[in-house]
mmCIF file of C-alpha atoms in Angstrom:
data_model
loop_
_atom_site.group_PDB
_atom_site.id
_atom_site.type_symbol
_atom_site.label_atom_id
_atom_site.label_comp_id
_atom_site.label_asym_id
_atom_site.label_seq_id
_atom_site.Cartn_x
_atom_site.Cartn_y
_atom_site.Cartn_z
ATOM 1 C CA UNK A 1 -35.034 -4.383 38.907
ATOM 2 C CA UNK A 2 -38.043 -6.731 40.021
ATOM 3 C CA UNK A 3 -41.668 -6.012 38.884
ATOM 4 C CA UNK A 4 -44.093 -4.750 41.598
ATOM 5 C CA UNK A 5 -47.728 -6.076 41.371
ATOM 6 C CA UNK A 6 -50.683 -4.516 43.484
ATOM 7 C CA UNK A 7 -52.753 -6.956 45.579
ATOM 8 C CA UNK A 8 -55.321 -6.933 48.474
ATOM 9 C CA UNK A 9 -53.740 -9.535 50.285
ATOM 10 C CA UNK A 10 -50.185 -11.352 51.496
ATOM 11 C CA UNK A 11 -49.623 -14.973 51.138
ATOM 12 C CA UNK A 12 -49.038 -16.413 54.864
ATOM 13 C CA UNK A 13 -45.706 -17.306 53.930
ATOM 14 C CA UNK A 14 -44.502 -13.700 53.790
ATOM 15 C CA UNK A 15 -45.837 -12.887 57.527
ATOM 16 C CA UNK A 16 -42.484 -12.025 58.550
ATOM 17 C CA UNK A 17 -42.046 -9.058 55.793
ATOM 18 C CA UNK A 18 -45.338 -8.191 56.641
ATOM 19 C CA UNK A 19 -44.468 -7.714 60.122
ATOM 20 C CA UNK A 20 -41.123 -6.053 59.392
ATOM 21 C CA UNK A 21 -42.647 -3.677 56.878
ATOM 22 C CA UNK A 22 -45.823 -2.677 59.304
ATOM 23 C CA UNK A 23 -44.337 -2.781 62.657
ATOM 24 C CA UNK A 24 -40.357 -2.660 62.292
ATOM 25 C CA UNK A 25 -39.883 -0.408 59.022
ATOM 26 C CA UNK A 26 -36.646 1.729 59.561
ATOM 27 C CA UNK A 27 -38.385 4.596 57.569
ATOM 28 C CA UNK A 28 -41.017 4.987 60.570
ATOM 29 C CA UNK A 29 -39.145 7.477 62.575
ATOM 30 C CA UNK A 30 -39.655 9.943 59.682
ATOM 31 C CA UNK A 31 -43.754 9.912 60.299
ATOM 32 C CA UNK A 32 -43.518 8.914 64.137
ATOM 33 C CA UNK A 33 -45.553 11.747 65.064
ATOM 34 C CA UNK A 34 -48.138 10.884 62.561
ATOM 35 C CA UNK A 35 -48.138 7.018 63.175
ATOM 36 C CA UNK A 36 -49.175 7.952 66.823
ATOM 37 C CA UNK A 37 -52.032 10.321 65.956
ATOM 38 C CA UNK A 38 -53.214 7.658 63.732
ATOM 39 C CA UNK A 39 -53.224 4.960 66.231
ATOM 40 C CA UNK A 40 -54.970 7.181 68.525
ATOM 41 C CA UNK A 41 -57.337 8.066 66.170
ATOM 42 C CA UNK A 42 -58.292 4.675 64.685
ATOM 43 C CA UNK A 43 -56.344 2.067 66.887
ATOM 44 C CA UNK A 44 -53.283 0.328 66.189
ATOM 45 C CA UNK A 45 -53.167 -2.115 62.936
ATOM 46 C CA UNK A 46 -53.025 -6.021 63.373
ATOM 47 C CA UNK A 47 -52.164 -8.819 61.091
ATOM 48 C CA UNK A 48 -54.675 -11.218 61.071
ATOM 49 C CA UNK A 49 -54.509 -14.945 59.060
ATOM 50 C CA UNK A 50 -57.810 -15.218 56.795
ATOM 51 C CA UNK A 51 -56.810 -18.838 55.799
ATOM 52 C CA UNK A 52 -53.952 -18.781 53.579
ATOM 53 C CA UNK A 53 -53.795 -14.934 53.198
ATOM 54 C CA UNK A 54 -52.801 -12.066 55.544
ATOM 55 C CA UNK A 55 -54.577 -8.962 55.915
ATOM 56 C CA UNK A 56 -54.666 -5.854 58.248
ATOM 57 C CA UNK A 57 -57.260 -5.406 61.073
ATOM 58 C CA UNK A 58 -57.985 -2.207 62.951
ATOM 59 C CA UNK A 59 -60.487 -2.305 66.037
ATOM 60 C CA UNK A 60 -61.256 1.304 65.435
ATOM 61 C CA UNK A 61 -61.985 0.718 61.768
ATOM 62 C CA UNK A 62 -64.079 -2.337 60.894
ATOM 63 C CA UNK A 63 -64.384 -1.850 57.758
ATOM 64 C CA UNK A 64 -60.473 -1.197 57.085
ATOM 65 C CA UNK A 65 -58.986 -2.240 53.621
ATOM 66 C CA UNK A 66 -55.464 -2.613 52.452
ATOM 67 C CA UNK A 67 -53.246 -2.772 49.162
ATOM 68 C CA UNK A 68 -50.009 -4.055 49.315
ATOM 69 C CA UNK A 69 -46.901 -3.447 46.863
ATOM 70 C CA UNK A 70 -45.514 -7.163 46.056
ATOM 71 C CA UNK A 71 -42.270 -7.759 44.865
ATOM 72 C CA UNK A 72 -43.199 -10.427 42.031
ATOM 73 C CA UNK A 73 -39.853 -12.040 42.052
ATOM 74 C CA UNK A 74 -39.894 -12.734 45.956
ATOM 75 C CA UNK A 75 -43.545 -12.467 46.829
ATOM 76 C CA UNK A 76 -42.316 -10.280 49.530
ATOM 77 C CA UNK A 77 -44.612 -7.041 50.486
ATOM 78 C CA UNK A 78 -42.730 -3.964 50.014
ATOM 79 C CA UNK A 79 -45.518 -1.652 50.440
ATOM 80 C CA UNK A 80 -48.650 -1.323 52.275
ATOM 81 C CA UNK A 81 -51.282 1.377 52.268
ATOM 82 C CA UNK A 82 -54.157 1.058 54.735
ATOM 83 C CA UNK A 83 -57.330 3.148 54.249
ATOM 84 C CA UNK A 84 -61.235 3.083 55.069
ATOM 85 C CA UNK A 85 -64.241 4.961 53.846
ATOM 86 C CA UNK A 86 -64.819 7.388 56.557
ATOM 87 C CA UNK A 87 -68.002 8.550 55.098
ATOM 88 C CA UNK A 88 -70.174 8.452 51.843
ATOM 89 C CA UNK A 89 -67.835 10.757 50.098
ATOM 90 C CA UNK A 90 -64.479 10.381 51.480
ATOM 91 C CA UNK A 91 -61.475 7.161 52.125
ATOM 92 C CA UNK A 92 -58.650 8.001 54.389
ATOM 93 C CA UNK A 93 -55.389 6.226 54.093
ATOM 94 C CA UNK A 94 -54.848 6.093 57.871
ATOM 95 C CA UNK A 95 -51.370 4.228 57.550
ATOM 96 C CA UNK A 96 -48.353 3.902 54.607
ATOM 97 C CA UNK A 97 -45.552 2.039 54.825
ATOM 98 C CA UNK A 98 -42.861 1.585 52.328
ATOM 99 C CA UNK A 99 -39.762 -0.613 52.767
ATOM 100 C CA UNK A 100 -36.522 1.109 52.893
ATOM 101 C CA UNK A 101 -35.290 0.281 49.459
ATOM 102 C CA UNK A 102 -37.901 2.215 48.059
ATOM 103 C CA UNK A 103 -38.029 5.163 50.391
ATOM 104 C CA UNK A 104 -36.579 8.727 49.834
ATOM 105 C CA UNK A 105 -32.491 7.924 49.575
ATOM 106 C CA UNK A 106 -32.870 4.136 49.158
ATOM 107 C CA UNK A 107 -31.442 2.345 46.229
ATOM 108 C CA UNK A 108 -34.601 1.892 44.749
ATOM 109 C CA UNK A 109 -36.206 5.233 45.240
ATOM 110 C CA UNK A 110 -36.535 6.459 41.815
ATOM 111 C CA UNK A 111 -39.028 3.826 41.030
ATOM 112 C CA UNK A 112 -41.408 6.377 43.382
ATOM 113 C CA UNK A 113 -43.411 3.102 44.794
ATOM 114 C CA UNK A 114 -45.322 5.684 47.262
ATOM 115 C CA UNK A 115 -46.954 7.703 44.371
ATOM 116 C CA UNK A 116 -47.496 4.496 42.455
ATOM 117 C CA UNK A 117 -49.083 2.938 45.646
ATOM 118 C CA UNK A 118 -51.395 5.955 46.208
ATOM 119 C CA UNK A 119 -52.224 6.354 42.508
ATOM 120 C CA UNK A 120 -53.423 2.452 42.903
ATOM 121 C CA UNK A 121 -55.365 3.072 46.129
ATOM 122 C CA UNK A 122 -56.827 5.852 44.291
ATOM 123 C CA UNK A 123 -57.749 4.116 41.034
ATOM 124 C CA UNK A 124 -59.444 1.207 42.913
ATOM 125 C CA UNK A 125 -61.506 3.588 45.383
ATOM 126 C CA UNK A 126 -62.678 5.673 42.631
ATOM 127 C CA UNK A 127 -64.802 2.792 41.342
ATOM 128 C CA UNK A 128 -66.926 3.047 44.631
ATOM 129 C CA UNK A 129 -69.949 5.243 43.817
ATOM 130 C CA UNK A 130 -70.213 8.399 45.914
ATOM 131 C CA UNK A 131 -66.329 8.857 46.703
ATOM 132 C CA UNK A 132 -65.294 12.210 46.030
ATOM 133 C CA UNK A 133 -61.738 12.814 47.671
ATOM 134 C CA UNK A 134 -58.730 10.594 48.975
ATOM 135 C CA UNK A 135 -57.473 11.746 52.675
ATOM 136 C CA UNK A 136 -53.896 11.085 53.353
ATOM 137 C CA UNK A 137 -53.482 11.253 57.331
ATOM 138 C CA UNK A 138 -49.549 11.071 57.287
ATOM 139 C CA UNK A 139 -49.577 14.025 55.247
ATOM 140 C CA UNK A 140 -48.704 17.961 56.277
ATOM 141 C CA UNK A 141 -49.396 21.145 55.171
ATOM 142 C CA UNK A 142 -45.564 21.464 54.323
ATOM 143 C CA UNK A 143 -45.075 18.397 52.870
ATOM 144 C CA UNK A 144 -42.961 17.113 55.669
ATOM 145 C CA UNK A 145 -44.743 14.717 58.122
ATOM 146 C CA UNK A 146 -44.660 15.803 62.010
ATOM 147 C CA UNK A 147 -46.253 17.645 65.018
ATOM 148 C CA UNK A 148 -47.963 20.055 62.451
ATOM 149 C CA UNK A 149 -49.531 17.673 60.690
ATOM 150 C CA UNK A 150 -52.505 18.177 58.993
ATOM 151 C CA UNK A 151 -54.545 16.018 56.564
ATOM 152 C CA UNK A 152 -54.000 16.419 52.629
ATOM 153 C CA UNK A 153 -56.837 15.837 50.523
ATOM 154 C CA UNK A 154 -57.164 14.405 46.793
ATOM 155 C CA UNK A 155 -59.921 15.301 44.557
ATOM 156 C CA UNK A 156 -61.048 11.730 42.804
#
C-alpha cells in the first residue's frame, strides 16, 4: 500500500495518467448523468500546462481550482476534485474522479480515497474567509448518482 499525498498540481510527465483519470475513467458510467449535468452547467474540464505543471481549466468557471490525490511512489494522479467558489459563502465541487482501484469494489477501496479527497478540499477551503458550505454537485438525495441528482451540502 503506497502513500497518497494531496497537491494542487500534477507534473507534466503525468499527462497520460491525468487524461485517463479525468476523461477515460472506468468509473464514470456510475455518474454519467451527473457528469453531463456538470458539463452543461459549468463547461467541460480541460487539462492545461502551466510550465512544468498540469492543472484543470473550465471555461464556465474561470476561478476553478483542483486538488489531486497523488500516489507518492509513482507520482501518478489517482484522484481529483475540481471546485470553485460560487459566491462569498459557497464552494461547489463540480467534478470528482477516482481511479477504479480506489472506487467501490476496487482492490484499494478500503482506503476511502474519495472521502479523504473531499475532507482535504473541505480543510483547504475552510481557510478562505466567508466560506460556510461545500456543495457536492454529483451527490444525490438517495446517496446514488443518477437522473434525480440533487446537490448535497456540507457545512464547514
